[in-house]
Each structure stands twice: as structure tokens, then as C-alpha cells.
CSV table of C-alpha atoms and ligand atoms in Angstrom, one decimal:
chain,number,residue,atom,x,y,z
E,1,MET,CA,-8.3,-40.5,14.5
E,2,SER,CA,-9.8,-43.9,13.7
E,3,GLY,CA,-8.0,-46.3,11.3
E,4,ASP,CA,-10.5,-45.4,8.6
E,5,GLU,CA,-10.1,-41.7,9.1
E,6,GLU,CA,-6.3,-42.0,9.0
E,7,ALA,CA,-6.4,-44.0,5.8
E,8,ARG,CA,-8.7,-41.3,4.2
E,9,HIS,CA,-6.4,-38.5,5.4
E,10,LYS,CA,-3.4,-40.3,4.0
E,11,GLU,CA,-5.1,-40.8,0.6
E,12,ARG,CA,-6.1,-37.1,0.5
E,13,THR,CA,-2.7,-35.8,1.4
E,14,GLN,CA,-1.0,-38.1,-1.1
E,15,LYS,CA,-3.3,-36.8,-3.9
E,16,HIS,CA,-2.6,-33.3,-2.8
E,17,LYS,CA,1.1,-33.9,-2.9
E,18,ALA,CA,0.9,-35.4,-6.4
E,19,VAL,CA,-0.9,-32.2,-7.6
E,20,VAL,CA,1.6,-29.9,-6.0
E,21,ASP,CA,4.6,-31.9,-7.2
E,22,ALA,CA,3.2,-31.8,-10.8
E,23,ARG,CA,2.8,-28.1,-10.6
E,24,ILE,CA,6.3,-27.6,-9.4
E,25,ALA,CA,7.6,-29.9,-12.1
E,26,ALA,CA,5.7,-27.9,-14.8
E,27,ALA,CA,7.3,-24.6,-13.7
E,28,THR,CA,10.6,-24.8,-15.4
E,29,GLN,CA,11.2,-21.3,-16.7
E,30,ASP,CA,13.6,-18.7,-15.3
E,31,LYS,CA,12.9,-15.1,-16.2
E,32,GLY,CA,13.2,-11.6,-14.9
E,33,LEU,CA,9.8,-10.7,-13.3
E,34,LEU,CA,7.7,-7.6,-13.1
E,35,LEU,CA,5.9,-7.5,-9.8
E,36,VAL,CA,3.3,-4.9,-8.8
E,37,LEU,CA,2.4,-4.5,-5.2
E,38,THR,CA,-0.7,-2.3,-4.9
E,39,GLY,CA,-3.8,-1.8,-2.8
E,40,ASN,CA,-4.6,0.4,0.2
E,41,GLY,CA,-3.4,-2.0,2.9
E,42,LYS,CA,0.0,-1.8,4.6
E,43,GLY,CA,2.9,-3.9,3.4
E,44,LYS,CA,3.8,-2.9,-0.1
E,45,SER,CA,7.1,-1.1,0.3
E,46,SER,CA,8.2,-3.3,3.2
E,47,SER,CA,7.6,-6.4,1.0
E,48,ALA,CA,9.7,-4.9,-1.8
E,49,PHE,CA,12.5,-4.2,0.7
E,50,GLY,CA,12.3,-7.8,1.9
E,51,MET,CA,13.1,-8.8,-1.7
E,52,VAL,CA,16.1,-6.6,-1.5
E,53,ALA,CA,17.3,-8.6,1.5
E,54,ARG,CA,16.7,-11.9,-0.4
E,55,THR,CA,18.6,-10.6,-3.4
E,56,LEU,CA,21.6,-9.5,-1.3
E,57,GLY,CA,21.5,-12.9,0.4
E,58,TYR,CA,22.6,-14.4,-2.9
E,59,GLY,CA,25.4,-11.9,-3.3
E,60,ARG,CA,23.5,-10.1,-6.1
E,61,ARG,CA,22.9,-6.3,-6.6
E,62,ALA,CA,19.8,-4.3,-6.0
E,63,ALA,CA,18.9,-0.7,-6.9
E,64,ILE,CA,16.1,1.1,-5.1
E,65,PHE,CA,14.4,4.3,-6.3
E,66,GLN,CA,12.1,6.0,-3.8
E,67,PHE,CA,9.7,8.2,-5.7
E,68,ILE,CA,7.5,10.9,-4.1
E,69,LYS,CA,8.4,10.1,-0.5
E,70,GLY,CA,12.1,10.4,-0.9
E,71,LYS,CA,12.4,12.7,2.1
E,72,GLU,CA,10.8,10.3,4.5
E,73,GLU,CA,13.3,8.1,6.3
E,74,VAL,CA,12.7,4.4,6.5
E,75,GLY,CA,14.7,1.9,8.5
E,76,GLU,CA,15.5,-0.2,5.5
E,77,ARG,CA,17.5,2.7,3.9
E,78,ALA,CA,19.5,3.2,7.1
E,79,PHE,CA,20.3,-0.5,7.0
E,80,PHE,CA,20.8,-1.2,3.3
E,81,ALA,CA,22.3,2.0,1.9
E,82,ALA,CA,25.7,1.2,3.3
E,83,HIS,CA,25.7,-2.2,1.7
E,84,PRO,CA,28.1,-2.5,-1.2
E,85,GLY,CA,25.5,-4.3,-3.3
E,86,VAL,CA,22.9,-1.6,-3.0
E,87,THR,CA,22.2,1.7,-4.8
E,88,TRP,CA,19.6,3.7,-3.0
E,89,GLU,CA,18.2,6.8,-4.6
E,90,ARG,CA,15.7,9.1,-3.0
E,91,CYS,CA,13.9,10.8,-5.9
E,92,GLY,CA,11.0,12.7,-4.2
E,93,GLU,CA,10.3,15.7,-2.1
E,94,GLY,CA,7.1,14.5,-0.6
E,95,PHE,CA,3.4,14.3,-1.6
E,96,THR,CA,2.0,17.2,-3.7
E,97,TRP,CA,0.1,18.6,-0.8
E,98,GLU,CA,3.4,18.9,1.1
E,99,THR,CA,5.5,20.4,-1.7
E,100,GLN,CA,2.8,22.5,-3.3
E,101,ASP,CA,5.1,22.9,-6.3
E,102,ARG,CA,3.8,20.8,-9.2
E,103,GLN,CA,6.5,21.9,-11.7
E,104,GLY,CA,9.2,21.2,-9.1
E,105,ASP,CA,7.7,17.8,-8.4
E,106,ILE,CA,7.6,16.9,-12.1
E,107,ALA,CA,11.3,17.9,-12.5
E,108,THR,CA,12.2,15.8,-9.4
E,109,ALA,CA,10.2,12.8,-10.8
E,110,ARG,CA,11.8,13.1,-14.2
E,111,ALA,CA,15.3,13.3,-12.8
E,112,GLY,CA,14.6,10.2,-10.6
E,113,TRP,CA,13.2,8.4,-13.6
E,114,GLU,CA,16.4,9.1,-15.7
E,115,LYS,CA,18.4,7.4,-12.9
E,116,ALA,CA,16.0,4.5,-12.7
E,117,LYS,CA,16.2,4.0,-16.5
E,118,ALA,CA,20.0,3.6,-16.2
E,119,ALA,CA,19.4,0.8,-13.7
E,120,LEU,CA,16.8,-0.8,-15.9
E,121,ALA,CA,19.5,-1.0,-18.6
E,122,ASP,CA,22.1,-2.6,-16.4
E,123,PRO,CA,22.2,-6.4,-16.4
E,124,ALA,CA,24.5,-6.4,-13.3
E,125,ILE,CA,21.5,-5.3,-11.3
E,126,HIS,CA,19.4,-8.3,-10.3
E,127,LEU,CA,16.5,-6.4,-8.7
E,128,VAL,CA,15.2,-2.9,-9.3
E,129,VAL,CA,12.7,-1.5,-6.8
E,130,LEU,CA,10.5,1.4,-8.1
E,131,ASP,CA,8.9,2.4,-4.8
E,132,GLU,CA,5.8,4.5,-5.0
E,133,LEU,CA,6.1,4.6,-8.8
E,134,THR,CA,2.4,4.4,-9.3
E,135,TYR,CA,1.9,8.0,-8.1
E,136,LEU,CA,4.0,9.4,-11.0
E,137,LEU,CA,1.2,8.1,-13.2
E,138,THR,CA,-1.7,9.0,-10.9
E,139,TYR,CA,-0.5,12.6,-10.7
E,140,ARG,CA,0.5,12.6,-14.4
E,141,TYR,CA,4.0,13.6,-13.6
E,142,LEU,CA,5.2,11.1,-16.2
E,143,ALA,CA,3.3,9.4,-19.0
E,144,LEU,CA,2.8,5.6,-19.2
E,145,GLU,CA,4.6,5.8,-22.6
E,146,GLU,CA,7.7,7.0,-20.7
E,147,ILE,CA,7.5,4.5,-17.9
E,148,LEU,CA,6.5,1.2,-19.5
E,149,PRO,CA,8.9,0.8,-22.4
E,150,PRO,CA,12.2,0.9,-20.3
E,151,ILE,CA,10.7,-1.6,-17.9
E,152,LEU,CA,9.7,-3.9,-20.7
E,153,ALA,CA,13.1,-3.5,-22.4
E,154,ARG,CA,15.1,-4.4,-19.3
E,155,PRO,CA,17.7,-7.2,-19.3
E,156,PRO,CA,15.8,-10.5,-19.5
E,157,MET,CA,16.9,-11.8,-16.1
E,158,GLN,CA,16.4,-8.5,-14.2
E,159,HIS,CA,13.5,-8.4,-11.7
E,160,VAL,CA,11.5,-5.2,-11.1
E,161,VAL,CA,9.1,-4.5,-8.2
E,162,VAL,CA,6.7,-1.5,-8.5
E,163,THR,CA,4.8,-0.4,-5.4
E,164,GLY,CA,2.1,2.1,-4.7
E,165,ARG,CA,-1.7,2.4,-4.5
E,166,ALA,CA,-4.0,2.4,-7.5
E,167,ALA,CA,-1.6,0.8,-10.0
E,168,ASP,CA,-2.4,1.6,-13.6
E,169,GLU,CA,-4.2,-1.1,-15.5
E,170,ALA,CA,-1.4,-1.2,-18.1
E,171,LEU,CA,1.2,-1.9,-15.4
E,172,ILE,CA,-1.0,-4.7,-14.0
E,173,GLU,CA,-1.5,-6.1,-17.5
E,174,ALA,CA,2.3,-6.1,-18.1
E,175,ALA,CA,3.2,-7.6,-14.7
E,176,ASP,CA,3.9,-11.3,-14.0
E,177,THR,CA,2.9,-11.1,-10.3
E,178,VAL,CA,0.4,-8.7,-8.9
E,179,SER,CA,-0.7,-8.4,-5.2
E,180,ALA,CA,-3.4,-6.0,-4.1
E,181,ILE,CA,-3.1,-5.6,-0.4
E,182,ARG,CA,-6.4,-5.0,1.2
E,183,ASP,CA,-6.8,-2.6,4.1
E,184,VAL,CA,-8.6,-4.4,6.8
E,185,LYS,CA,-7.4,-2.3,9.8
E,186,HIS,CA,-4.6,0.1,10.5
E,187,ALA,CA,-3.5,1.3,13.9
E,188,PHE,CA,-3.1,4.8,12.7
E,189,ARG,CA,-6.8,5.2,12.5
E,190,ALA,CA,-7.0,4.3,16.2
E,191,GLY,CA,-4.6,7.2,16.9
E,192,VAL,CA,-1.3,5.3,16.9
E,193,ARG,CA,1.5,7.3,15.3
E,194,ALA,CA,4.1,5.6,12.9
E,195,GLN,CA,6.2,3.1,14.9
E,196,GLN,CA,9.9,2.5,14.2
E,197,GLY,CA,10.6,-0.8,12.5
E,198,ILE,CA,6.9,-1.3,11.6
E,199,ASP,CA,5.8,1.8,9.7
E,200,LEU,CA,9.1,3.5,8.9
T,1,ATP,P1,4.9,-0.2,4.3
T,1,ATP,O1,6.0,0.7,3.9
T,1,ATP,O2,4.7,-0.2,5.8
T,1,ATP,O3,5.0,-1.6,3.7
T,1,ATP,P2,3.0,0.6,2.3
T,1,ATP,O4,4.2,0.8,1.4
T,1,ATP,O5,2.1,-0.6,2.0
T,1,ATP,O6,3.5,0.4,3.8
T,1,ATP,P3,2.3,3.3,1.9
T,1,ATP,O7,1.0,3.8,1.3
T,1,ATP,O8,3.5,3.5,1.1
T,1,ATP,O9,2.1,1.8,2.4
T,1,ATP,O10,2.4,4.1,3.3
T,1,ATP,C1,3.5,3.9,4.1
T,1,ATP,C2,3.2,4.4,5.5
T,1,ATP,O11,1.8,4.6,5.7
T,1,ATP,C3,3.6,3.3,6.5
T,1,ATP,O12,3.9,4.0,7.7
T,1,ATP,C4,2.3,2.6,6.7
T,1,ATP,O13,2.2,1.9,8.0
T,1,ATP,C5,1.3,3.6,6.6
T,1,ATP,N1,0.1,3.0,5.9
T,1,ATP,C6,0.0,2.1,5.0
T,1,ATP,N2,-1.3,1.8,4.7
T,1,ATP,C7,-2.0,2.5,5.5
T,1,ATP,C8,-3.4,2.6,5.8
T,1,ATP,N3,-4.3,1.9,5.1
T,1,ATP,N4,-3.9,3.5,6.7
T,1,ATP,C9,-3.0,4.2,7.5
T,1,ATP,N5,-1.7,4.2,7.3
T,1,ATP,C10,-1.2,3.3,6.3
T,2,MG,MG1,5.0,2.3,0.3
């Protein structure tokens, strides 16, 4: 870089730093957050479970509720379920085309939601993961009026992560942080089956 270029670069980065520092200084609140991880791309549940690891790293407690796909094993459950700071509930029998028992699926979802509601009322739980919760609404197993109020009435410092495709507008509206993961490519479509540590 020439001397001129270097000076311009320095000026630009100094300005950038001032903007970033001002934004950081302006963010002074602490609060329990509602996060929604949605979209068709891969990475929703694994991101939520990553936040479980972060939570446990601070010696705090996490509760995970796996809706719909409760029967499917994931590596995170094998790893986290034995942890004293973790409650891991599997509240699903599989997708509706697998169970082919709508009334049974509704009863399973409702029983799972009752347990989740208890966690959403417990201030000792720092993070609640409601994995694949969006499908309870998509399939109309539970009404929004049953799901949203307990989430909104949770202890003020408790964080909640909701995952699943096609998140309801009302959930997105209520959330503090929303990421919609876009599906660009997935190895499955090229004939690669689910790989341990990556997909499950
Ligand atoms: P992950 O658990 O890997 O973070 P996810 O929660 O974003 O994925 P789900 O819809 O819950 O996605 O599906 C979980 C499983 O399906 C994983 O094995 C994942 O690799 C796979 N999967 C996710 N998205 C796609 C996709 N767009 N096409 C094919 N398979 C997918
Ligand atoms: Mg998922």
C-alpha cells in the first residue's frame, strides 16, 4: 500500500470503529430473548443446541423440548442429556405421515406442551429450546393462543429458542431475534444419507 492509501485505510477503519463502538455503547439492556430460527436451510436445531452449550458453559440450566421428531436420535441428546444442568424431553412420535394417527399426535403434542409450560414458568431455567415447535401450529395440533401466552409470560431473564420451518407470523412478530436460514444446497439431494455429527 502507498502512504496515501494507508492513511485513507486508517481513516476509514477508525470511522468504522467509532460507529461500532457507539452501537455497542448504546446496547445496555439485559433481557430474556425470544429467538426464532426458521427457513428451509439446514442449521436451525443445531444452532439452538449450540446455545445450550453456551448456557451450560456459564453453569446455567437449559431445558430442551423436541416436538414432532422426538423419536429421532441426535448426537446432542446423547451428549447433553446426562448433564446435570439439562432437562431433555422428547415430545414427538414423528411426522404425521409416519405416525398416521392425528389424534395420537395431538395428544402427544399437548402432553409435551404441558411440560414445556412448566419450564417456561421456572426462573431457574436460563434457556428453553422449543425444537420444531412451528409444526404444532402448521399442523394445527395446538392453537397460537395456547402457545404464545406462556412464552410471553415467562420469567423476564429467561431465553427461548423456537426452531422449525415456516414460523407463524405472530411468533416472528413477538420474537427479538429471527433468522431465516436459506436452503442453497443440501447433500441429501445429491444422494448422501444423514451423516453422524452433521445431520443427526
Ligand atoms: P439441523 O438439525 O442439522 O440443524 P435443521 O434443524 O435446520 O437441521 P430440520 O428441518 O429440523 O433442519 O431437519 C433436520 C434434518 O434434515 C437434518 O438431518 C438436516 O441435515 C436435514 N435437512 C435440513 N434441511 C434440509 C434440506 N433443505 N434438505 C434436505 N435435508 C435437510
Ligand atoms: Mg430441526
